[in-house]
Coordinates of N, CA and C in Angstrom, one line a residue:
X1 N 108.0 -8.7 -39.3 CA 107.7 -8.4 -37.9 C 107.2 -9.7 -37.2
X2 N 106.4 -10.4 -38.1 CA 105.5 -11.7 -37.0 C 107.0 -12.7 -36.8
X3 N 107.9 -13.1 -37.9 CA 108.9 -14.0 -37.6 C 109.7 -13.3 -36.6
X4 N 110.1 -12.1 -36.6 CA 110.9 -12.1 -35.5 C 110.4 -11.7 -33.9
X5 N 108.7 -11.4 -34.0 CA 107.9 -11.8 -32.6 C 108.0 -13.2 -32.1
X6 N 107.8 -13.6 -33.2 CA 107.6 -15.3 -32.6 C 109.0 -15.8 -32.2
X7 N 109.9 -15.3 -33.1 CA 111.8 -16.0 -32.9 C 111.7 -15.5 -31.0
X8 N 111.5 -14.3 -31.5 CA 112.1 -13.8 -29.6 C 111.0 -14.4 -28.7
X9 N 109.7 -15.0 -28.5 CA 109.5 -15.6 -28.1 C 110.2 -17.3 -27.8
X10 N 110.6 -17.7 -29.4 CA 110.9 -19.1 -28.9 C 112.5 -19.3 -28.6
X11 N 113.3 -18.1 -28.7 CA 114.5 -18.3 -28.2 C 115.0 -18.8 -27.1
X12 N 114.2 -18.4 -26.2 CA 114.8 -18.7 -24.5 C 114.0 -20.3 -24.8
X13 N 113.6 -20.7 -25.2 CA 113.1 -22.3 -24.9 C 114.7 -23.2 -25.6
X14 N 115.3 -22.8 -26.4 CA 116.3 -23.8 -27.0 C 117.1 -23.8 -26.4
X15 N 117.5 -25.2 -25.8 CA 118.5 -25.6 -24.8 C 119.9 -25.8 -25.7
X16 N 120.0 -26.1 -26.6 CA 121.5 -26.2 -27.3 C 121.8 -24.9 -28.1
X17 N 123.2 -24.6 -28.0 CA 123.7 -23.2 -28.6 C 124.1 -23.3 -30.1
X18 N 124.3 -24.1 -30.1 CA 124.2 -24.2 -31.7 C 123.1 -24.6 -32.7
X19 N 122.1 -24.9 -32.4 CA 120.9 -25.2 -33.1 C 120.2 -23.6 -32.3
X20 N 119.9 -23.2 -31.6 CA 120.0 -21.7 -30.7 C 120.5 -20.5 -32.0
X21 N 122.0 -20.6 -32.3 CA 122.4 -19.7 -33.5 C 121.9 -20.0 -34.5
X22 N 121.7 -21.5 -35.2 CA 121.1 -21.9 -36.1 C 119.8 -21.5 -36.2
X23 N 119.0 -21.3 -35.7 CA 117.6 -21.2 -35.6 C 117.5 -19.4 -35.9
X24 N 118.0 -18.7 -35.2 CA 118.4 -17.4 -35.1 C 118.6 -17.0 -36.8
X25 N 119.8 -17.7 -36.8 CA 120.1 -16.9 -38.3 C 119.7 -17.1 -39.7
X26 N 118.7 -18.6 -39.6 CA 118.2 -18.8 -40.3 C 116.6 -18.1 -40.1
X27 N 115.8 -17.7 -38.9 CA 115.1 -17.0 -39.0 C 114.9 -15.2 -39.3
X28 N 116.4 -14.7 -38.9 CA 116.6 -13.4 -39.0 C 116.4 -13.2 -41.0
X29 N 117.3 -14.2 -41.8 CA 117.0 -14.2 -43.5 C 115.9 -14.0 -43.6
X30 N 115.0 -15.1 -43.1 CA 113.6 -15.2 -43.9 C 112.9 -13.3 -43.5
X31 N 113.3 -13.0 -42.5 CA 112.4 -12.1 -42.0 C 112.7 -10.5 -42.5
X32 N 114.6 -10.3 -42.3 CA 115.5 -9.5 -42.7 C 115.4 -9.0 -44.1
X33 N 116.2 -10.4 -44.9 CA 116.9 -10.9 -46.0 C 118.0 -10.2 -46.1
X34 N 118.7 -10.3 -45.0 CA 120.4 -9.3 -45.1 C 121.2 -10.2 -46.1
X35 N 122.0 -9.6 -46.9 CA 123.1 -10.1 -47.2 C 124.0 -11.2 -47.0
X36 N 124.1 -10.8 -45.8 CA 124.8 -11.5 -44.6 C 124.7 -11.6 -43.4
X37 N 124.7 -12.7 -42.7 CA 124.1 -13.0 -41.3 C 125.3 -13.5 -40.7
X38 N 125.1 -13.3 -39.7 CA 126.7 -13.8 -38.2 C 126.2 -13.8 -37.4
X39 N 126.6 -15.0 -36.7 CA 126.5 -15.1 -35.0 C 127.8 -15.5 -34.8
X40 N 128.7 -14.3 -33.9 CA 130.2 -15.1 -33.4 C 129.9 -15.3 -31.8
X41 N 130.7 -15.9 -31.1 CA 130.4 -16.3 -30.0 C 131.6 -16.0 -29.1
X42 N 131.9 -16.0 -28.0 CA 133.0 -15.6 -27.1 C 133.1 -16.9 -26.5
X43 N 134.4 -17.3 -25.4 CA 134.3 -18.5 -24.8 C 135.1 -19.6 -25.9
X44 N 135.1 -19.7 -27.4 CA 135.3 -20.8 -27.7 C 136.8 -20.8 -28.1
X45 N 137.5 -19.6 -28.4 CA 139.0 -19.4 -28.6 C 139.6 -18.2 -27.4
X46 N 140.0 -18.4 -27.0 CA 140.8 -16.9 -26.2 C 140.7 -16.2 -26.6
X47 N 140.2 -15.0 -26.4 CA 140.7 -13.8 -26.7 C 139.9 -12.9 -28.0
X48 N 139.0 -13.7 -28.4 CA 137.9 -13.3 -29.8 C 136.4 -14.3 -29.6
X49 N 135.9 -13.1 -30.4 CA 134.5 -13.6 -30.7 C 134.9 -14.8 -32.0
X50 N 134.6 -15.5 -31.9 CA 134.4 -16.5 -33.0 C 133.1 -17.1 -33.9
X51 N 132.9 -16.8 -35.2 CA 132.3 -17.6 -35.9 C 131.2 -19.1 -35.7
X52 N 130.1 -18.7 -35.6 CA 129.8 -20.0 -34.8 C 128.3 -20.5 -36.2
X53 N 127.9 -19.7 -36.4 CA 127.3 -20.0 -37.7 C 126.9 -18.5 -38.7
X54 N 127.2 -18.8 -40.1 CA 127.2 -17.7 -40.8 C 126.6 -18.2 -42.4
X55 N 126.0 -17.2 -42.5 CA 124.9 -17.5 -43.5 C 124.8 -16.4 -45.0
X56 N 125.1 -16.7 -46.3 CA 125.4 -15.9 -47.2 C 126.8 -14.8 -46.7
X57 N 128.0 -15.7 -46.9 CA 128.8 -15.1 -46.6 C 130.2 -15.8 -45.6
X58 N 131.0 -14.8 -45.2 CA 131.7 -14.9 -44.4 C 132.3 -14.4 -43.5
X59 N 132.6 -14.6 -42.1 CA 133.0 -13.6 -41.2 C 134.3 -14.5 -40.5
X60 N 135.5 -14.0 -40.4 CA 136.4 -13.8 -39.6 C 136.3 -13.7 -38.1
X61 N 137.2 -14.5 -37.3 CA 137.3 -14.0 -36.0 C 137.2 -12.5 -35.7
X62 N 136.6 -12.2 -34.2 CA 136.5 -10.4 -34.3 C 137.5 -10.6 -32.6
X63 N 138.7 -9.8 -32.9 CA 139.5 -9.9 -31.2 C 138.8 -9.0 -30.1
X64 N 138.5 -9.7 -28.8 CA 137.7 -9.0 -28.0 C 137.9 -7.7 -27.7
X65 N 139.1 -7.3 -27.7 CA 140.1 -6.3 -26.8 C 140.0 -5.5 -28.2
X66 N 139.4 -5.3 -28.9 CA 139.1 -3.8 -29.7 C 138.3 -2.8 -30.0
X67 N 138.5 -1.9 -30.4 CA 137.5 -0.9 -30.3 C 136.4 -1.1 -30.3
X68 N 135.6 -2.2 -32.0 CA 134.7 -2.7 -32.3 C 133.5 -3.2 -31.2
X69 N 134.3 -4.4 -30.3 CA 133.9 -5.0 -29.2 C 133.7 -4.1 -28.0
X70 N 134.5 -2.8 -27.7 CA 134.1 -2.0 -26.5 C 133.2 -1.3 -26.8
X71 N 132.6 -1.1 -27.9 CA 131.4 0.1 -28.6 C 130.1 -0.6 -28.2
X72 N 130.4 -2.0 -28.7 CA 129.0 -3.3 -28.0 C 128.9 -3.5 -26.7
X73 N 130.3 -3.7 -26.1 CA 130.0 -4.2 -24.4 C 129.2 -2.9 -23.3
X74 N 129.2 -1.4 -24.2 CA 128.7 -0.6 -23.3 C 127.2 0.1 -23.9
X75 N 126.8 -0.6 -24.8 CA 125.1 -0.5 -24.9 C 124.3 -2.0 -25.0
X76 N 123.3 -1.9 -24.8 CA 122.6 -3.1 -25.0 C 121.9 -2.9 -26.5
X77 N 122.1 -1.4 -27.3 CA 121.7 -1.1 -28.4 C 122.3 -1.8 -29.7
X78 N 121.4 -2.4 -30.8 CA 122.2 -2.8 -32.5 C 123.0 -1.3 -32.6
X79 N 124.5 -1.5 -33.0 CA 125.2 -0.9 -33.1 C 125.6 -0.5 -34.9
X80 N 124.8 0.5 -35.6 CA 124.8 0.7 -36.8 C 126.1 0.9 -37.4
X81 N 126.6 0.3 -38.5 CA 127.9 1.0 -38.9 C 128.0 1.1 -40.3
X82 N 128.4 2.5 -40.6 CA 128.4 3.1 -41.8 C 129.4 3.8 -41.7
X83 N 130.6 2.8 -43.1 CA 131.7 3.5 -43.0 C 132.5 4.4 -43.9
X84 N 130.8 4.8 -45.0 CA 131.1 5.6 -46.0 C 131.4 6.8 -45.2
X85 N 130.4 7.2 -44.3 CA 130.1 8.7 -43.4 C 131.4 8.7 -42.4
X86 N 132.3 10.2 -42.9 CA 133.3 10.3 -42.5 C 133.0 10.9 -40.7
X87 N 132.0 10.8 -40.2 CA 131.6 11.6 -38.7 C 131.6 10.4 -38.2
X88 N 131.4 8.9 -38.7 CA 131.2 7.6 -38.2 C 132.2 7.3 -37.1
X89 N 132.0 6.6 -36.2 CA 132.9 6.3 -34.9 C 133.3 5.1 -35.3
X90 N 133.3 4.3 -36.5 CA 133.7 3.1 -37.3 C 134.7 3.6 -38.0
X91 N 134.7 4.8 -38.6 CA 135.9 5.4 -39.4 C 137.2 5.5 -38.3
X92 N 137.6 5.5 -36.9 CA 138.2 6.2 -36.3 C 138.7 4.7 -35.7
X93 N 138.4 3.4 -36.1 CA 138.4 2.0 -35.7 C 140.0 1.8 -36.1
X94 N 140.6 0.8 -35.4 CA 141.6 0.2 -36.1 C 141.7 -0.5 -37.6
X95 N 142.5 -0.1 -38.4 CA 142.3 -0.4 -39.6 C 141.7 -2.1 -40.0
X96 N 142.4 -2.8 -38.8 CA 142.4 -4.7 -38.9 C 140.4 -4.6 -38.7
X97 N 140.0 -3.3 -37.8 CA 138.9 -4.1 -37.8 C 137.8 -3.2 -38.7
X98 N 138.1 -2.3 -39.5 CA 137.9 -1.7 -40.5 C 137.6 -2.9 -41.5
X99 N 139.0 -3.3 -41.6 CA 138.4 -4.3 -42.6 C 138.2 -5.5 -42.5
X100 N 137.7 -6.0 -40.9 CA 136.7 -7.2 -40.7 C 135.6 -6.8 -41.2
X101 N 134.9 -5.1 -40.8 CA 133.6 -5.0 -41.1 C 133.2 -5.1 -42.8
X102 N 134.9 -4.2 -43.4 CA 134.3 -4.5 -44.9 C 134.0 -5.9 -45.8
X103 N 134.9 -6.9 -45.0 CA 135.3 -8.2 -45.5 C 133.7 -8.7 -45.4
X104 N 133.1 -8.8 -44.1 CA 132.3 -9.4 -43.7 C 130.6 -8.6 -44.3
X105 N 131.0 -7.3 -44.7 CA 130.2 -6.8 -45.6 C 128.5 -5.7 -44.2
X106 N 129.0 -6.2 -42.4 CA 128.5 -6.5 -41.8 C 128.4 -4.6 -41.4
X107 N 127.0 -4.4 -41.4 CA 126.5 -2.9 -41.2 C 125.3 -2.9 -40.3
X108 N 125.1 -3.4 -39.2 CA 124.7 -3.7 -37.9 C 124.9 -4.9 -37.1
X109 N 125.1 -4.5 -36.2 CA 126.2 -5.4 -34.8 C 125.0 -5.3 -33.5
X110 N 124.4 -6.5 -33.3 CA 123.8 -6.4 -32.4 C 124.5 -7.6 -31.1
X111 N 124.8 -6.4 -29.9 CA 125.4 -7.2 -29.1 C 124.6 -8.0 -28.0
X112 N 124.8 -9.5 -27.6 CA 124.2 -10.5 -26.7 C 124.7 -10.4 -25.3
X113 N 124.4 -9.8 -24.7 CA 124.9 -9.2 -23.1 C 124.3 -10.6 -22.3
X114 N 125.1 -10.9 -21.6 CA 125.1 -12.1 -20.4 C 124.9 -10.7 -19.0
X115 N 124.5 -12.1 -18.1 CA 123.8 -10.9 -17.3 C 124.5 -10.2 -15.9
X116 N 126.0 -10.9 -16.2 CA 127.3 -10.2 -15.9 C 127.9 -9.0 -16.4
X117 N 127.1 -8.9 -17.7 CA 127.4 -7.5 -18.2 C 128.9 -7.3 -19.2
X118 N 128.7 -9.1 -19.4 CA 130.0 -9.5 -20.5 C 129.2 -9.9 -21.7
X119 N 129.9 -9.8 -22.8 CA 129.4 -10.0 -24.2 C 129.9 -11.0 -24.4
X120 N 128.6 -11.6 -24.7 CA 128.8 -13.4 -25.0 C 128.4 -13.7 -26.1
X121 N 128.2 -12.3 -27.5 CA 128.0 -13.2 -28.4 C 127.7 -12.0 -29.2
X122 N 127.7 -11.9 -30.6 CA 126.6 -10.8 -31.2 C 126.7 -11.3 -32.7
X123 N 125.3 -10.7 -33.2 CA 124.9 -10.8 -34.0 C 125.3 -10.1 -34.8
X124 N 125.6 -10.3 -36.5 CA 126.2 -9.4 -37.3 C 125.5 -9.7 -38.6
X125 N 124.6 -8.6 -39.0 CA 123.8 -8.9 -40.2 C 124.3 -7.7 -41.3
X126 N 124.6 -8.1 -42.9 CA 124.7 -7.4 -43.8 C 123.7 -6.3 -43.9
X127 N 123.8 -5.2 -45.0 CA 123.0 -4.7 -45.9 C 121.7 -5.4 -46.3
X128 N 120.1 -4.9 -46.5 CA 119.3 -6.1 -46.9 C 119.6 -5.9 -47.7
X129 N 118.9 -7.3 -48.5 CA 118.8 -7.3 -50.1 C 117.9 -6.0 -51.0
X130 N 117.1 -5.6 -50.2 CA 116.3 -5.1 -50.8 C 116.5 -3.5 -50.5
X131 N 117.8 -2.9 -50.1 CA 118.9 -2.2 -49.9 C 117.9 -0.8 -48.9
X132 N 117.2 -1.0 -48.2 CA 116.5 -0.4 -47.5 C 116.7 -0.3 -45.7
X133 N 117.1 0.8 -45.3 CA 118.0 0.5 -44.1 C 117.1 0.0 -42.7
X134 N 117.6 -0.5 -42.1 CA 117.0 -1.5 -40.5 C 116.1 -0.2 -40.0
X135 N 114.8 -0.7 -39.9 CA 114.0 0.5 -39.0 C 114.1 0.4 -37.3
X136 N 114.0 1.5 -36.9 CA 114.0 1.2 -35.3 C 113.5 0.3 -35.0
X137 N 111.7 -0.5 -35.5 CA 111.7 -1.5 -35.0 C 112.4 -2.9 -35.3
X138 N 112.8 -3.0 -36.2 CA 113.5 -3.3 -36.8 C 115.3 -4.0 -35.5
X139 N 115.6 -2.5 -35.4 CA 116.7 -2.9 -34.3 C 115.9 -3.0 -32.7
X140 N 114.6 -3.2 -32.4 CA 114.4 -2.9 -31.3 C 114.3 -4.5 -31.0
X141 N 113.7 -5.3 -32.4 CA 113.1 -6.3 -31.8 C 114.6 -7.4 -32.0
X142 N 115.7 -7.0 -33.1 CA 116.7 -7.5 -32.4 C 117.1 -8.0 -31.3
X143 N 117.2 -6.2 -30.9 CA 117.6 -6.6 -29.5 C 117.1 -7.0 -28.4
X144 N 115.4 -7.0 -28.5 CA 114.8 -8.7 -27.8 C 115.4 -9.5 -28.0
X145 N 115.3 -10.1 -29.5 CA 116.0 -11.3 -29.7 C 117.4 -11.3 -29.0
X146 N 118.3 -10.9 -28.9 CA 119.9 -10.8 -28.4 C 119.6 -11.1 -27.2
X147 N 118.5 -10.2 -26.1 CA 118.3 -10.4 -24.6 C 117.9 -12.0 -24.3
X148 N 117.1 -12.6 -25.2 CA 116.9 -14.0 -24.7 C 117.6 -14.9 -25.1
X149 N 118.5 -14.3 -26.6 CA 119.8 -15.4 -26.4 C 120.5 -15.6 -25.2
X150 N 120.9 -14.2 -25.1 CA 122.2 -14.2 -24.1 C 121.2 -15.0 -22.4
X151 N 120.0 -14.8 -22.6 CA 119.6 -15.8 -20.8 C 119.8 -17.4 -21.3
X152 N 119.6 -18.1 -22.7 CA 119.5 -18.9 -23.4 C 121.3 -19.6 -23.1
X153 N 122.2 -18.5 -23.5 CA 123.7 -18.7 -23.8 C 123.8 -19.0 -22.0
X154 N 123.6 -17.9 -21.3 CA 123.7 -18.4 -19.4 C 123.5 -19.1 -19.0
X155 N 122.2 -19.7 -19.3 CA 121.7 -21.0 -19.0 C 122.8 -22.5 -19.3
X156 N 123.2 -22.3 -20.7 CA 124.2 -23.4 -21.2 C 125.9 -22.9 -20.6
X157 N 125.8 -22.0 -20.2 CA 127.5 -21.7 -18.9 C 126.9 -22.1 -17.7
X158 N 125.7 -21.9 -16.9 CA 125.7 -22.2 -15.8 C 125.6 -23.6 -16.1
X159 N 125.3 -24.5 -16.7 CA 124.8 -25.8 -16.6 C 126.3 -26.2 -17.2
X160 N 127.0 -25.7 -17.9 CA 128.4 -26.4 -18.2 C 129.4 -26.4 -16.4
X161 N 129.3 -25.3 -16.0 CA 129.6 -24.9 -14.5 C 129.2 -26.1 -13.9
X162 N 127.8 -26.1 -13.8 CA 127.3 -27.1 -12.6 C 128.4 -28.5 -12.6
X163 N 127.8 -28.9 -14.9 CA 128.5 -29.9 -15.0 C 129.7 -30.7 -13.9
X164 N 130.4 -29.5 -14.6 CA 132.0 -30.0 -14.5 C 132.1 -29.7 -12.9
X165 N 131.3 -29.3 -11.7 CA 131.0 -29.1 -10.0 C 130.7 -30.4 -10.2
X166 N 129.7 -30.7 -10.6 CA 129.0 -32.0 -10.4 C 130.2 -33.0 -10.7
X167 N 131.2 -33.3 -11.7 CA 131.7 -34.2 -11.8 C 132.9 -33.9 -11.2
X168 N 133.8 -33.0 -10.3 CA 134.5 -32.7 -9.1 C 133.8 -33.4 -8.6
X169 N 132.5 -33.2 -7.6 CA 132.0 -33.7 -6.5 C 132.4 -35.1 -7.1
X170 N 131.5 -35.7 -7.8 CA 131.7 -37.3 -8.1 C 132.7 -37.5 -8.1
X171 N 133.7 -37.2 -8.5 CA 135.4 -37.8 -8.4 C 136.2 -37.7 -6.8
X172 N 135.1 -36.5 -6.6 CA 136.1 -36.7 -4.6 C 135.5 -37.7 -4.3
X173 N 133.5 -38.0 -4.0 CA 133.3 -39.3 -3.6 C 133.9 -40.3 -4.2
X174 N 134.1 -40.3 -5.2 CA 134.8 -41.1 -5.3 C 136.2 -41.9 -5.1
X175 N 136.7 -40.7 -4.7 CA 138.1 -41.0 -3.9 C 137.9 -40.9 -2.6
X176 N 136.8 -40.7 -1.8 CA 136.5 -41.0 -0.7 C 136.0 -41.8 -0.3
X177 N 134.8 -42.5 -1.1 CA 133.9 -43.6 -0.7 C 134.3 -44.4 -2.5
X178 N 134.5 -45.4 -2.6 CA 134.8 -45.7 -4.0 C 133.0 -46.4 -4.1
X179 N 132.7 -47.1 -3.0 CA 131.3 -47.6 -2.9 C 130.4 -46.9 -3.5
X180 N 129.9 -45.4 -2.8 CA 129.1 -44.3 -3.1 C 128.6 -44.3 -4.6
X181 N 127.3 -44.4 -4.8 CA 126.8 -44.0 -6.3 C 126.7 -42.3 -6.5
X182 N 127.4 -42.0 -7.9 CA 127.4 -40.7 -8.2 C 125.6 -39.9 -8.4
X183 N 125.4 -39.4 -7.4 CA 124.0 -38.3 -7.6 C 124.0 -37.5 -9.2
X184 N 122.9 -38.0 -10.3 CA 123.0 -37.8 -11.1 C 122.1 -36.5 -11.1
X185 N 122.4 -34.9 -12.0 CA 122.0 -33.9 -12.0 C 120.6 -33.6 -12.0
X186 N 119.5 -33.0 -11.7 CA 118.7 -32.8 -12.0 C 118.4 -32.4 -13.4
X187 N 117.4 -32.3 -14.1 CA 117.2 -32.0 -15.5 C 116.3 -30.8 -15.5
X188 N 116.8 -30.1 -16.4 CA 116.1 -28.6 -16.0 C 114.9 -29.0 -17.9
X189 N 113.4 -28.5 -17.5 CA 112.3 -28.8 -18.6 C 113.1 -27.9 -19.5
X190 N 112.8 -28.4 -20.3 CA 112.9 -27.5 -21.8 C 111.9 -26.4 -22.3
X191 N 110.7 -26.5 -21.5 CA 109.5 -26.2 -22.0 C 109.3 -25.0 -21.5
X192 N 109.5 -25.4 -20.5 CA 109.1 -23.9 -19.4 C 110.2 -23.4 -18.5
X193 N 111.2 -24.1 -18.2 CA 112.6 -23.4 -17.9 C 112.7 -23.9 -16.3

């Protein structure tokens, strides 16, 4: 409980997305000990969440446009899945992604909601080791954690956005005044946001 109070506090402070997942899924182990840990990410291939770091294990691309993915984009809730239990709404999944979840071994899906209300990422943790199932708090404080990735993940699209504005603008002055020095971005603190 203390490691993942403190994680969801220090989430929103990391400015890079991959030390951001790194940090994440190496603190969800220590605290967890799932099986298996995943962070895929959206944005980096067309059309799928992709693998961005994964820990005891392996996970496959997951395609956006499937059942899987519409079951996350319409809660902000860890999305339990048990696909022994034939009432499960994972039994009724397309077979391909039936057996992402078996491959990946992955039995809660917590999704990272951007504040567009698009899924920009989610978390996918195994079975724990110690074979005792996720308690509410358990998925509550996840899903803290998921809320401040995804301002964390926004932060690194809007600043990619600005980026590539920012270096438009510079290239028209530039083709308008070749003189003109390019206005270098502001720097947003790390510390306090």
């Amino acid at each position: 409980r203390k490691i993942l109070l403190s994680l969801a506090s220090r989430v929103r402070f990391e400015t890079d997305p991959a030390d951001l997942a790194t940090m994440v899924v190496n603190q969800l182990d220590e605290a967890l000990h799932p099986l298996m840990t995943a962070i895929l990410v959206s944005g980096i291939d067309e059309g799928q969440l992709s693998p961005v770091t994964v820990l005891h294990g392996s996970a496959e691309p997951l395609p956006l446009e499937g059942g899987l993915v519409s079951m996350l984009r319409w809660s902000d809730e860890p999305l339990e899945i048990v696909l022994s239990d034939p009432r499960s709404p994972a039994r009724r999944l397309p077979a391909a992604e039936r057996e992402w979840l078996e491959c990946t071994g992955a039995v809660l899906l917590v999704p990272v909601v951007g504040q567009d209300r698009s899924l920009i990422a989610v978390i996918a943790l195994g079975e724990r080791r110690s074979e005792e199932a996720y308690t509410a708090e358990d998925r509550e404080l996840l899903a803290s954690i998921a809320a401040q990735m995804a301002l964390g993940f926004d932060v690194v699209r809007l600043r990619r956005r600005a980026g590539a504005s920012a270096q438009d603008d510079a290239d028209r002055t530039r083709i308008v005044s070749p003189a003109a020095q390019p206005i270098e971005p502001m720097m947003e603190c790390p510390r306090c946001g």
